[in-house]
Amino acid sequence: MPPVDEALRRLQVIPTKFAEAGGKKPKYSTQKNAVVIVDAFYLLPVKLLQACIAKLPSSNRAEDAISVYSQSQSSQSQGQSNVTHPPTGLVEVITISGIGTYTRETIEVMQVITELRTMCSRGVSFCQWMRTDVVCAVPADLQPNVKIMADMIEKKFPYDTLPGFAEDYHYSMFYNLKPPLWINDALILALCDRICSQHPTAVRYYDSLNNRSYKSALDKMSKDIIERVAPTYSVISLNSPIQFDSYSCGLFVCFKMWRHVDSKISTDMSDYGLGARRFELLRYVFEGVGSQVKQGTETES
């Protein structure tokens, strides 16, 4: 697969047509001899494409899922389609008034390309942010590491698998470290993979906004985990530090849990300090190296 910047360059040449048709209402149907638009080398506007996807029934089984990234599945290698068609040879189609009719496969491929282009754009923006913002938030001795890691991530396709991790962990999960995006579940789970073997026998829950309405639900969930999986564990409620923005909740949770394993982790969660914290999380998940930046110094763990 090409690196993220090259992938974005290739995807950007695909035009988006019918920009004025974003408000149209697509209709789903099944037809036996459908007259459809084939080999459409363009994309539909995002709003219209989302409306088309929403019309498609999602009754396919997991084993019938369409794969557009890989030809490794046996049915695909034999030239067979993974699409489950309705009986009697009917084909699923989406009809858009004034534009035409598309098969389900065409709409889904358009959606995948649109999402991939968005992901590649996010990846390029992330690497630029690393080189301009993060490099200024860490001490001078760490700045080469920031640039090296940005270069390395930029050379990877978004859905390349991280070395040493399961196939579900991709380089794209790092892109959400750039504010104001929310850190995704994959990155949080990757951090858990790194530290769970050192974690004490307790279930800790934490709400970075310290919202009272969430406490009872979190407490019940924690006790349910103990009853079902680990009856010897205890439940501990945590309520600091308090998050000060609307998008850093994942970062606060990661560092709160990380500090219970390594007390040397920096406690600077100020607006300026969050840039360094984001790089520390990236480096620890990717390399297993904890770089704690405190008052201009670095400690390895």
PDB file of C-alpha atoms in Angstrom:
ATOM      1  CA  MET A   1       0.000   0.000   0.000  1.00  0.00           C
ATOM      2  CA  PRO A   2       1.223   3.582  -0.666  1.00  0.00           C
ATOM      3  CA  PRO A   3       2.193   5.954   2.158  1.00  0.00           C
ATOM      4  CA  VAL A   4      -0.558   8.162   3.499  1.00  0.00           C
ATOM      5  CA  ASP A   5       0.460  11.306   1.602  1.00  0.00           C
ATOM      6  CA  GLU A   6       0.710   9.426  -1.709  1.00  0.00           C
ATOM      7  CA  ALA A   7      -2.639   7.729  -1.062  1.00  0.00           C
ATOM      8  CA  LEU A   8      -4.224  11.136  -0.458  1.00  0.00           C
ATOM      9  CA  ARG A   9      -2.705  12.515  -3.667  1.00  0.00           C
ATOM     10  CA  ARG A  10      -4.199   9.638  -5.669  1.00  0.00           C
ATOM     11  CA  LEU A  11      -7.617   9.932  -4.041  1.00  0.00           C
ATOM     12  CA  GLN A  12      -7.834  13.688  -4.508  1.00  0.00           C
ATOM     13  CA  VAL A  13      -7.961  13.301  -8.297  1.00  0.00           C
ATOM     14  CA  ILE A  14     -11.343  11.558  -7.993  1.00  0.00           C
ATOM     15  CA  PRO A  15     -13.928  14.307  -8.520  1.00  0.00           C
ATOM     16  CA  THR A  16     -17.122  14.785  -6.555  1.00  0.00           C
ATOM     17  CA  LYS A  17     -20.127  15.340  -8.796  1.00  0.00           C
ATOM     18  CA  PHE A  18     -23.656  16.626  -8.209  1.00  0.00           C
ATOM     19  CA  ALA A  19     -22.593  18.917  -5.359  1.00  0.00           C
ATOM     20  CA  GLU A  20     -25.934  20.717  -5.617  1.00  0.00           C
ATOM     21  CA  ALA A  21     -27.832  17.452  -5.067  1.00  0.00           C
ATOM     22  CA  GLY A  22     -26.943  17.014  -1.404  1.00  0.00           C
ATOM     23  CA  GLY A  23     -30.561  17.417  -0.324  1.00  0.00           C
ATOM     24  CA  LYS A  24     -32.045  14.811  -2.662  1.00  0.00           C
ATOM     25  CA  LYS A  25     -33.891  11.802  -1.223  1.00  0.00           C
ATOM     26  CA  PRO A  26     -32.549   8.497  -2.575  1.00  0.00           C
ATOM     27  CA  LYS A  27     -34.843   5.473  -2.867  1.00  0.00           C
ATOM     28  CA  TYR A  28     -33.928   1.838  -2.292  1.00  0.00           C
ATOM     29  CA  SER A  29     -35.416  -0.997  -4.329  1.00  0.00           C
ATOM     30  CA  THR A  30     -34.659  -4.414  -5.766  1.00  0.00           C
ATOM     31  CA  GLN A  31     -34.857  -4.863  -9.526  1.00  0.00           C
ATOM     32  CA  LYS A  32     -34.376  -7.814 -11.848  1.00  0.00           C
ATOM     33  CA  ASN A  33     -33.153  -6.011 -14.957  1.00  0.00           C
ATOM     34  CA  ALA A  34     -31.915  -2.759 -13.487  1.00  0.00           C
ATOM     35  CA  VAL A  35     -30.472  -0.066 -15.752  1.00  0.00           C
ATOM     36  CA  VAL A  36     -27.640   1.244 -13.614  1.00  0.00           C
ATOM     37  CA  ILE A  37     -24.692   3.619 -13.868  1.00  0.00           C
ATOM     38  CA  VAL A  38     -21.575   1.455 -14.118  1.00  0.00           C
ATOM     39  CA  ASP A  39     -17.901   2.355 -13.655  1.00  0.00           C
ATOM     40  CA  ALA A  40     -18.703   5.800 -12.273  1.00  0.00           C
ATOM     41  CA  PHE A  41     -15.308   7.454 -11.798  1.00  0.00           C
ATOM     42  CA  TYR A  42     -16.564  10.049  -9.344  1.00  0.00           C
ATOM     43  CA  LEU A  43     -17.997  10.347  -5.853  1.00  0.00           C
ATOM     44  CA  LEU A  44     -21.343  11.611  -4.653  1.00  0.00           C
ATOM     45  CA  PRO A  45     -21.482  14.468  -2.112  1.00  0.00           C
ATOM     46  CA  VAL A  46     -20.984  13.278   1.462  1.00  0.00           C
ATOM     47  CA  LYS A  47     -24.489  14.214   2.617  1.00  0.00           C
ATOM     48  CA  LEU A  48     -26.129  12.455  -0.329  1.00  0.00           C
ATOM     49  CA  LEU A  49     -23.862   9.427   0.029  1.00  0.00           C
ATOM     50  CA  GLN A  50     -24.751   9.112   3.713  1.00  0.00           C
ATOM     51  CA  ALA A  51     -28.438   9.255   2.803  1.00  0.00           C
ATOM     52  CA  CYS A  52     -27.877   6.430   0.294  1.00  0.00           C
ATOM     53  CA  ILE A  53     -26.039   4.292   2.854  1.00  0.00           C
ATOM     54  CA  ALA A  54     -28.839   4.861   5.366  1.00  0.00           C
ATOM     55  CA  LYS A  55     -31.337   3.420   2.879  1.00  0.00           C
ATOM     56  CA  LEU A  56     -29.418   0.169   2.411  1.00  0.00           C
ATOM     57  CA  PRO A  57     -30.627  -2.692   4.634  1.00  0.00           C
ATOM     58  CA  SER A  58     -27.856  -4.109   6.803  1.00  0.00           C
ATOM     59  CA  SER A  59     -29.005  -7.708   6.983  1.00  0.00           C
ATOM     60  CA  ASN A  60     -25.845  -9.319   5.629  1.00  0.00           C
ATOM     61  CA  ARG A  61     -24.095 -11.797   7.873  1.00  0.00           C
ATOM     62  CA  ALA A  62     -20.488 -11.301   8.933  1.00  0.00           C
ATOM     63  CA  GLU A  63     -19.304 -13.978   6.530  1.00  0.00           C
ATOM     64  CA  ASP A  64     -21.031 -12.146   3.670  1.00  0.00           C
ATOM     65  CA  ALA A  65     -19.412  -8.778   4.377  1.00  0.00           C
ATOM     66  CA  ILE A  66     -17.941  -6.947   1.409  1.00  0.00           C
ATOM     67  CA  SER A  67     -14.167  -6.453   1.472  1.00  0.00           C
ATOM     68  CA  VAL A  68     -12.689  -3.786  -0.792  1.00  0.00           C
ATOM     69  CA  TYR A  69      -9.224  -3.685   0.791  1.00  0.00           C
ATOM     70  CA  SER A  70      -8.101  -7.277   0.306  1.00  0.00           C
ATOM     71  CA  GLN A  71      -8.397 -10.098  -2.186  1.00  0.00           C
ATOM     72  CA  SER A  72      -7.248 -12.675   0.341  1.00  0.00           C
ATOM     73  CA  GLN A  73     -10.667 -14.212   1.001  1.00  0.00           C
ATOM     74  CA  SER A  74     -11.182 -17.489  -0.820  1.00  0.00           C
ATOM     75  CA  SER A  75     -14.429 -16.452  -2.472  1.00  0.00           C
ATOM     76  CA  GLN A  76     -12.832 -13.288  -3.810  1.00  0.00           C
ATOM     77  CA  SER A  77      -9.761 -15.103  -5.081  1.00  0.00           C
ATOM     78  CA  GLN A  78     -12.117 -17.343  -7.042  1.00  0.00           C
ATOM     79  CA  GLY A  79     -13.759 -14.325  -8.629  1.00  0.00           C
ATOM     80  CA  GLN A  80     -16.934 -14.642  -6.577  1.00  0.00           C
ATOM     81  CA  SER A  81     -18.764 -11.777  -4.917  1.00  0.00           C
ATOM     82  CA  ASN A  82     -19.369 -11.597  -1.185  1.00  0.00           C
ATOM     83  CA  VAL A  83     -22.586  -9.639  -1.751  1.00  0.00           C
ATOM     84  CA  THR A  84     -25.772 -11.373  -0.664  1.00  0.00           C
ATOM     85  CA  HIS A  85     -28.371 -10.577  -3.323  1.00  0.00           C
ATOM     86  CA  PRO A  86     -32.109 -10.906  -2.831  1.00  0.00           C
ATOM     87  CA  PRO A  87     -33.681 -14.101  -4.209  1.00  0.00           C
ATOM     88  CA  THR A  88     -34.779 -14.676  -7.818  1.00  0.00           C
ATOM     89  CA  GLY A  89     -31.855 -12.715  -9.246  1.00  0.00           C
ATOM     90  CA  LEU A  90     -33.000  -9.322  -7.963  1.00  0.00           C
ATOM     91  CA  VAL A  91     -30.311  -6.678  -7.543  1.00  0.00           C
ATOM     92  CA  GLU A  92     -30.263  -4.060  -4.781  1.00  0.00           C
ATOM     93  CA  VAL A  93     -30.177  -0.551  -6.219  1.00  0.00           C
ATOM     94  CA  ILE A  94     -30.359   3.058  -5.095  1.00  0.00           C
ATOM     95  CA  THR A  95     -32.213   5.505  -7.338  1.00  0.00           C
ATOM     96  CA  ILE A  96     -31.608   9.250  -7.097  1.00  0.00           C
ATOM     97  CA  SER A  97     -34.029  11.462  -8.986  1.00  0.00           C
ATOM     98  CA  GLY A  98     -32.323  13.479 -11.705  1.00  0.00           C
ATOM     99  CA  ILE A  99     -29.042  11.567 -11.340  1.00  0.00           C
ATOM    100  CA  GLY A 100     -29.597   7.871 -11.960  1.00  0.00           C
ATOM    101  CA  THR A 101     -29.518   4.398 -10.428  1.00  0.00           C
ATOM    102  CA  TYR A 102     -26.552   2.746  -8.702  1.00  0.00           C
ATOM    103  CA  THR A 103     -26.047  -0.777  -7.439  1.00  0.00           C
ATOM    104  CA  ARG A 104     -25.427  -1.390  -3.768  1.00  0.00           C
ATOM    105  CA  GLU A 105     -21.813  -2.313  -4.533  1.00  0.00           C
ATOM    106  CA  THR A 106     -21.177   1.029  -6.270  1.00  0.00           C
ATOM    107  CA  ILE A 107     -22.614   3.036  -3.373  1.00  0.00           C
ATOM    108  CA  GLU A 108     -20.608   1.083  -0.806  1.00  0.00           C
ATOM    109  CA  VAL A 109     -17.361   1.475  -2.755  1.00  0.00           C
ATOM    110  CA  MET A 110     -18.011   5.230  -3.005  1.00  0.00           C
ATOM    111  CA  GLN A 111     -18.479   5.311   0.755  1.00  0.00           C
ATOM    112  CA  VAL A 112     -15.228   3.426   1.372  1.00  0.00           C
ATOM    113  CA  ILE A 113     -13.281   5.750  -0.940  1.00  0.00           C
ATOM    114  CA  THR A 114     -14.799   8.814   0.735  1.00  0.00           C
ATOM    115  CA  GLU A 115     -13.888   7.528   4.192  1.00  0.00           C
ATOM    116  CA  LEU A 116     -10.381   6.570   3.057  1.00  0.00           C
ATOM    117  CA  ARG A 117      -9.810  10.022   1.590  1.00  0.00           C
ATOM    118  CA  THR A 118     -10.955  11.597   4.846  1.00  0.00           C
ATOM    119  CA  MET A 119      -8.658   9.289   6.811  1.00  0.00           C
ATOM    120  CA  CYS A 120      -5.656  10.063   4.591  1.00  0.00           C
ATOM    121  CA  SER A 121      -6.299  13.795   4.912  1.00  0.00           C
ATOM    122  CA  ARG A 122      -6.448  13.348   8.678  1.00  0.00           C
ATOM    123  CA  GLY A 123      -3.148  11.439   8.598  1.00  0.00           C
ATOM    124  CA  VAL A 124      -1.323  14.116   6.610  1.00  0.00           C
ATOM    125  CA  SER A 125      -2.693  16.788   8.955  1.00  0.00           C
ATOM    126  CA  PHE A 126      -1.561  14.734  11.970  1.00  0.00           C
ATOM    127  CA  CYS A 127       2.019  14.497  10.698  1.00  0.00           C
ATOM    128  CA  GLN A 128       2.105  18.244  10.038  1.00  0.00           C
ATOM    129  CA  TRP A 129       0.813  18.869  13.563  1.00  0.00           C
ATOM    130  CA  MET A 130       3.567  16.653  14.972  1.00  0.00           C
ATOM    131  CA  ARG A 131       6.240  18.679  13.168  1.00  0.00           C
ATOM    132  CA  THR A 132       4.851  22.115  14.037  1.00  0.00           C
ATOM    133  CA  ASP A 133       3.016  21.903  17.379  1.00  0.00           C
ATOM    134  CA  VAL A 134       4.243  18.813  19.215  1.00  0.00           C
ATOM    135  CA  VAL A 135       7.908  19.473  18.456  1.00  0.00           C
ATOM    136  CA  CYS A 136       7.559  22.804  20.284  1.00  0.00           C
ATOM    137  CA  ALA A 137       5.858  21.202  23.303  1.00  0.00           C
ATOM    138  CA  VAL A 138       8.660  18.764  24.189  1.00  0.00           C
ATOM    139  CA  PRO A 139      12.248  19.382  25.376  1.00  0.00           C
ATOM    140  CA  ALA A 140      14.996  19.801  22.791  1.00  0.00           C
ATOM    141  CA  ASP A 141      16.382  16.299  23.354  1.00  0.00           C
ATOM    142  CA  LEU A 142      13.007  14.777  22.395  1.00  0.00           C
ATOM    143  CA  GLN A 143      12.411  16.893  19.298  1.00  0.00           C
ATOM    144  CA  PRO A 144      14.346  14.526  16.970  1.00  0.00           C
ATOM    145  CA  ASN A 145      12.146  11.662  18.217  1.00  0.00           C
ATOM    146  CA  VAL A 146       9.023  13.621  17.306  1.00  0.00           C
ATOM    147  CA  LYS A 147      10.267  14.256  13.775  1.00  0.00           C
ATOM    148  CA  ILE A 148      11.396  10.639  13.302  1.00  0.00           C
ATOM    149  CA  MET A 149       8.024   9.311  14.427  1.00  0.00           C
ATOM    150  CA  ALA A 150       6.138  11.772  12.206  1.00  0.00           C
ATOM    151  CA  ASP A 151       8.238  10.675   9.208  1.00  0.00           C
ATOM    152  CA  MET A 152       7.658   7.010  10.030  1.00  0.00           C
ATOM    153  CA  ILE A 153       3.866   7.373  10.341  1.00  0.00           C
ATOM    154  CA  GLU A 154       3.728   9.432   7.151  1.00  0.00           C
ATOM    155  CA  LYS A 155       5.336   6.552   5.228  1.00  0.00           C
ATOM    156  CA  LYS A 156       2.587   4.126   6.282  1.00  0.00           C
ATOM    157  CA  PHE A 157      -0.813   3.465   4.755  1.00  0.00           C
ATOM    158  CA  PRO A 158      -3.564   4.350   7.285  1.00  0.00           C
ATOM    159  CA  TYR A 159      -4.711   0.731   7.618  1.00  0.00           C
ATOM    160  CA  ASP A 160      -1.283  -0.869   7.887  1.00  0.00           C
ATOM    161  CA  THR A 161      -1.134  -2.986  11.044  1.00  0.00           C
ATOM    162  CA  LEU A 162       1.088  -1.830  13.896  1.00  0.00           C
ATOM    163  CA  PRO A 163       4.004  -4.230  14.408  1.00  0.00           C
ATOM    164  CA  GLY A 164       3.474  -6.432  17.446  1.00  0.00           C
ATOM    165  CA  PHE A 165      -0.284  -5.795  17.606  1.00  0.00           C
ATOM    166  CA  ALA A 166      -3.363  -7.629  16.357  1.00  0.00           C
ATOM    167  CA  GLU A 167      -4.707  -6.848  12.885  1.00  0.00           C
ATOM    168  CA  ASP A 168      -7.328  -4.472  14.299  1.00  0.00           C
ATOM    169  CA  TYR A 169      -4.667  -1.968  15.421  1.00  0.00           C
ATOM    170  CA  HIS A 170      -3.783   0.379  12.557  1.00  0.00           C
ATOM    171  CA  TYR A 171      -1.594   3.469  12.203  1.00  0.00           C
ATOM    172  CA  SER A 172      -4.755   5.496  11.631  1.00  0.00           C
ATOM    173  CA  MET A 173      -5.634   5.247  15.325  1.00  0.00           C
ATOM    174  CA  PHE A 174      -2.789   7.684  16.066  1.00  0.00           C
ATOM    175  CA  TYR A 175      -4.381  10.387  13.902  1.00  0.00           C
ATOM    176  CA  ASN A 176      -6.965  11.083  16.611  1.00  0.00           C
ATOM    177  CA  LEU A 177      -4.236  12.316  18.943  1.00  0.00           C
ATOM    178  CA  LYS A 178      -4.410  15.633  17.104  1.00  0.00           C
ATOM    179  CA  PRO A 179      -6.911  17.953  18.830  1.00  0.00           C
ATOM    180  CA  PRO A 180      -9.799  18.585  18.672  1.00  0.00           C
ATOM    181  CA  LEU A 181     -10.417  14.930  17.712  1.00  0.00           C
ATOM    182  CA  TRP A 182     -11.403  12.381  20.343  1.00  0.00           C
ATOM    183  CA  ILE A 183      -9.000   9.541  21.022  1.00  0.00           C
ATOM    184  CA  ASN A 184     -10.631   6.389  19.663  1.00  0.00           C
ATOM    185  CA  ASP A 185     -11.239   3.077  21.407  1.00  0.00           C
ATOM    186  CA  ALA A 186      -8.462   1.311  19.484  1.00  0.00           C
ATOM    187  CA  LEU A 187      -5.779   3.595  20.924  1.00  0.00           C
ATOM    188  CA  ILE A 188      -7.129   3.219  24.457  1.00  0.00           C
ATOM    189  CA  LEU A 189      -7.202  -0.570  24.062  1.00  0.00           C
ATOM    190  CA  ALA A 190      -3.651  -0.508  22.696  1.00  0.00           C
ATOM    191  CA  LEU A 191      -2.543   1.347  25.823  1.00  0.00           C
ATOM    192  CA  CYS A 192      -4.326  -1.257  27.946  1.00  0.00           C
ATOM    193  CA  ASP A 193      -2.432  -3.980  26.085  1.00  0.00           C
ATOM    194  CA  ARG A 194       0.809  -2.326  27.146  1.00  0.00           C
ATOM    195  CA  ILE A 195       0.002  -1.890  30.831  1.00  0.00           C
ATOM    196  CA  CYS A 196      -2.645  -4.463  31.820  1.00  0.00           C
ATOM    197  CA  SER A 197      -0.086  -7.037  32.967  1.00  0.00           C
ATOM    198  CA  GLN A 198       1.219  -4.530  35.545  1.00  0.00           C
ATOM    199  CA  HIS A 199      -2.166  -3.263  36.712  1.00  0.00           C
ATOM    200  CA  PRO A 200      -3.228  -3.959  40.339  1.00  0.00           C
ATOM    201  CA  THR A 201      -6.176  -6.246  41.042  1.00  0.00           C
ATOM    202  CA  ALA A 202      -8.770  -3.498  41.040  1.00  0.00           C
ATOM    203  CA  VAL A 203     -11.359  -2.132  38.654  1.00  0.00           C
ATOM    204  CA  ARG A 204     -10.905   1.631  38.449  1.00  0.00           C
ATOM    205  CA  TYR A 205     -13.417   3.854  36.724  1.00  0.00           C
ATOM    206  CA  TYR A 206     -12.868   7.502  35.951  1.00  0.00           C
ATOM    207  CA  ASP A 207     -14.929  10.340  34.464  1.00  0.00           C
ATOM    208  CA  SER A 208     -12.662  13.228  33.482  1.00  0.00           C
ATOM    209  CA  LEU A 209     -15.564  15.696  33.809  1.00  0.00           C
ATOM    210  CA  ASN A 210     -16.548  14.332  37.249  1.00  0.00           C
ATOM    211  CA  ASN A 211     -20.196  14.222  36.196  1.00  0.00           C
ATOM    212  CA  ARG A 212     -22.277  12.988  39.122  1.00  0.00           C
ATOM    213  CA  SER A 213     -24.918  11.464  36.853  1.00  0.00           C
ATOM    214  CA  TYR A 214     -22.372   8.994  35.425  1.00  0.00           C
ATOM    215  CA  LYS A 215     -21.074   7.727  38.771  1.00  0.00           C
ATOM    216  CA  SER A 216     -23.892   5.321  39.589  1.00  0.00           C
ATOM    217  CA  ALA A 217     -23.797   3.780  36.106  1.00  0.00           C
ATOM    218  CA  LEU A 218     -20.008   3.380  36.176  1.00  0.00           C
ATOM    219  CA  ASP A 219     -20.135   1.932  39.673  1.00  0.00           C
ATOM    220  CA  LYS A 220     -22.741  -0.621  38.630  1.00  0.00           C
ATOM    221  CA  MET A 221     -20.733  -1.599  35.542  1.00  0.00           C
ATOM    222  CA  SER A 222     -17.572  -2.067  37.613  1.00  0.00           C
ATOM    223  CA  LYS A 223     -19.318  -4.249  40.177  1.00  0.00           C
ATOM    224  CA  ASP A 224     -20.878  -6.288  37.390  1.00  0.00           C
ATOM    225  CA  ILE A 225     -17.418  -6.927  35.922  1.00  0.00           C
ATOM    226  CA  ILE A 226     -16.191  -8.106  39.317  1.00  0.00           C
ATOM    227  CA  GLU A 227     -19.158 -10.427  39.839  1.00  0.00           C
ATOM    228  CA  ARG A 228     -18.766 -11.998  36.415  1.00  0.00           C
ATOM    229  CA  VAL A 229     -14.994 -12.087  35.927  1.00  0.00           C
ATOM    230  CA  ALA A 230     -12.900 -11.148  38.946  1.00  0.00           C
ATOM    231  CA  PRO A 231     -14.643 -11.607  42.313  1.00  0.00           C
ATOM    232  CA  THR A 232     -11.437 -10.847  44.263  1.00  0.00           C
ATOM    233  CA  TYR A 233     -11.094  -7.352  42.780  1.00  0.00           C
ATOM    234  CA  SER A 234     -12.211  -4.126  44.472  1.00  0.00           C
ATOM    235  CA  VAL A 235     -13.941  -1.043  43.029  1.00  0.00           C
ATOM    236  CA  ILE A 236     -12.264   2.366  43.260  1.00  0.00           C
ATOM    237  CA  SER A 237     -13.822   5.647  42.116  1.00  0.00           C
ATOM    238  CA  LEU A 238     -11.476   8.326  40.722  1.00  0.00           C
ATOM    239  CA  ASN A 239     -12.390  11.969  40.130  1.00  0.00           C
ATOM    240  CA  SER A 240      -9.237  13.943  39.313  1.00  0.00           C
ATOM    241  CA  PRO A 241      -7.731  15.591  37.326  1.00  0.00           C
ATOM    242  CA  ILE A 242     -10.688  17.466  35.864  1.00  0.00           C
ATOM    243  CA  GLN A 243     -10.841  17.909  32.099  1.00  0.00           C
ATOM    244  CA  PHE A 244     -11.074  21.535  30.917  1.00  0.00           C
ATOM    245  CA  ASP A 245     -12.075  21.107  27.256  1.00  0.00           C
ATOM    246  CA  SER A 246     -14.630  19.090  25.279  1.00  0.00           C
ATOM    247  CA  TYR A 247     -12.346  16.661  23.406  1.00  0.00           C
ATOM    248  CA  SER A 248      -9.479  15.471  25.656  1.00  0.00           C
ATOM    249  CA  CYS A 249     -11.475  12.962  27.716  1.00  0.00           C
ATOM    250  CA  GLY A 250      -9.725   9.951  26.152  1.00  0.00           C
ATOM    251  CA  LEU A 251      -6.295  11.436  26.836  1.00  0.00           C
ATOM    252  CA  PHE A 252      -7.184  12.154  30.478  1.00  0.00           C
ATOM    253  CA  VAL A 253      -8.458   8.595  30.957  1.00  0.00           C
ATOM    254  CA  CYS A 254      -5.324   7.087  29.397  1.00  0.00           C
ATOM    255  CA  PHE A 255      -2.964   9.081  31.601  1.00  0.00           C
ATOM    256  CA  LYS A 256      -5.014   8.549  34.741  1.00  0.00           C
ATOM    257  CA  MET A 257      -4.806   4.781  34.316  1.00  0.00           C
ATOM    258  CA  TRP A 258      -1.185   4.893  33.178  1.00  0.00           C
ATOM    259  CA  ARG A 259      -0.114   6.699  36.358  1.00  0.00           C
ATOM    260  CA  HIS A 260      -1.408   3.815  38.461  1.00  0.00           C
ATOM    261  CA  VAL A 261       1.266   1.683  36.816  1.00  0.00           C
ATOM    262  CA  ASP A 262       4.055   4.267  36.602  1.00  0.00           C
ATOM    263  CA  SER A 263       4.071   7.079  39.155  1.00  0.00           C
ATOM    264  CA  LYS A 264       6.749   8.954  37.165  1.00  0.00           C
ATOM    265  CA  ILE A 265       4.287   9.885  34.436  1.00  0.00           C
ATOM    266  CA  SER A 266       3.918  13.657  34.218  1.00  0.00           C
ATOM    267  CA  THR A 267       0.911  15.208  35.945  1.00  0.00           C
ATOM    268  CA  ASP A 268       0.982  18.352  33.792  1.00  0.00           C
ATOM    269  CA  MET A 269      -2.408  18.269  32.075  1.00  0.00           C
ATOM    270  CA  SER A 270      -2.474  21.988  31.303  1.00  0.00           C
ATOM    271  CA  ASP A 271      -3.420  23.272  27.869  1.00  0.00           C
ATOM    272  CA  TYR A 272       0.259  23.623  26.949  1.00  0.00           C
ATOM    273  CA  GLY A 273       1.303  20.335  28.553  1.00  0.00           C
ATOM    274  CA  LEU A 274      -1.252  18.256  26.641  1.00  0.00           C
ATOM    275  CA  GLY A 275       0.861  18.437  23.484  1.00  0.00           C
ATOM    276  CA  ALA A 276       3.705  16.608  25.225  1.00  0.00           C
ATOM    277  CA  ARG A 277       1.254  14.156  26.813  1.00  0.00           C
ATOM    278  CA  ARG A 278      -0.114  13.226  23.406  1.00  0.00           C
ATOM    279  CA  PHE A 279       3.380  12.460  22.134  1.00  0.00           C
ATOM    280  CA  GLU A 280       4.171  10.400  25.248  1.00  0.00           C
ATOM    281  CA  LEU A 281       1.069   8.290  24.657  1.00  0.00           C
ATOM    282  CA  LEU A 282       1.985   7.804  20.997  1.00  0.00           C
ATOM    283  CA  ARG A 283       5.542   6.777  21.846  1.00  0.00           C
ATOM    284  CA  TYR A 284       4.539   4.424  24.641  1.00  0.00           C
ATOM    285  CA  VAL A 285       1.908   2.601  22.591  1.00  0.00           C
ATOM    286  CA  PHE A 286       4.154   2.294  19.548  1.00  0.00           C
ATOM    287  CA  GLU A 287       7.534   1.594  21.174  1.00  0.00           C
ATOM    288  CA  GLY A 288       6.671   0.556  24.726  1.00  0.00           C
ATOM    289  CA  VAL A 289       8.860   3.436  25.933  1.00  0.00           C
ATOM    290  CA  GLY A 290       7.520   5.824  28.545  1.00  0.00           C
ATOM    291  CA  SER A 291       8.925   9.309  28.000  1.00  0.00           C
ATOM    292  CA  GLN A 292       7.870  11.434  30.923  1.00  0.00           C
ATOM    293  CA  VAL A 293       8.418  15.111  30.220  1.00  0.00           C
ATOM    294  CA  LYS A 294       8.599  17.099  33.447  1.00  0.00           C
ATOM    295  CA  GLN A 295       9.791  20.679  33.579  1.00  0.00           C
ATOM    296  CA  GLY A 296      11.973  20.248  30.520  1.00  0.00           C
ATOM    297  CA  THR A 297      13.481  16.886  31.496  1.00  0.00           C
ATOM    298  CA  GLU A 298      12.926  13.336  30.240  1.00  0.00           C
ATOM    299  CA  THR A 299      12.900  10.090  32.169  1.00  0.00           C
ATOM    300  CA  GLU A 300      12.789   6.655  30.548  1.00  0.00           C
ATOM    301  CA  SER A 301      10.710   3.841  32.004  1.00  0.00           C
TER     302      SER A 301
END
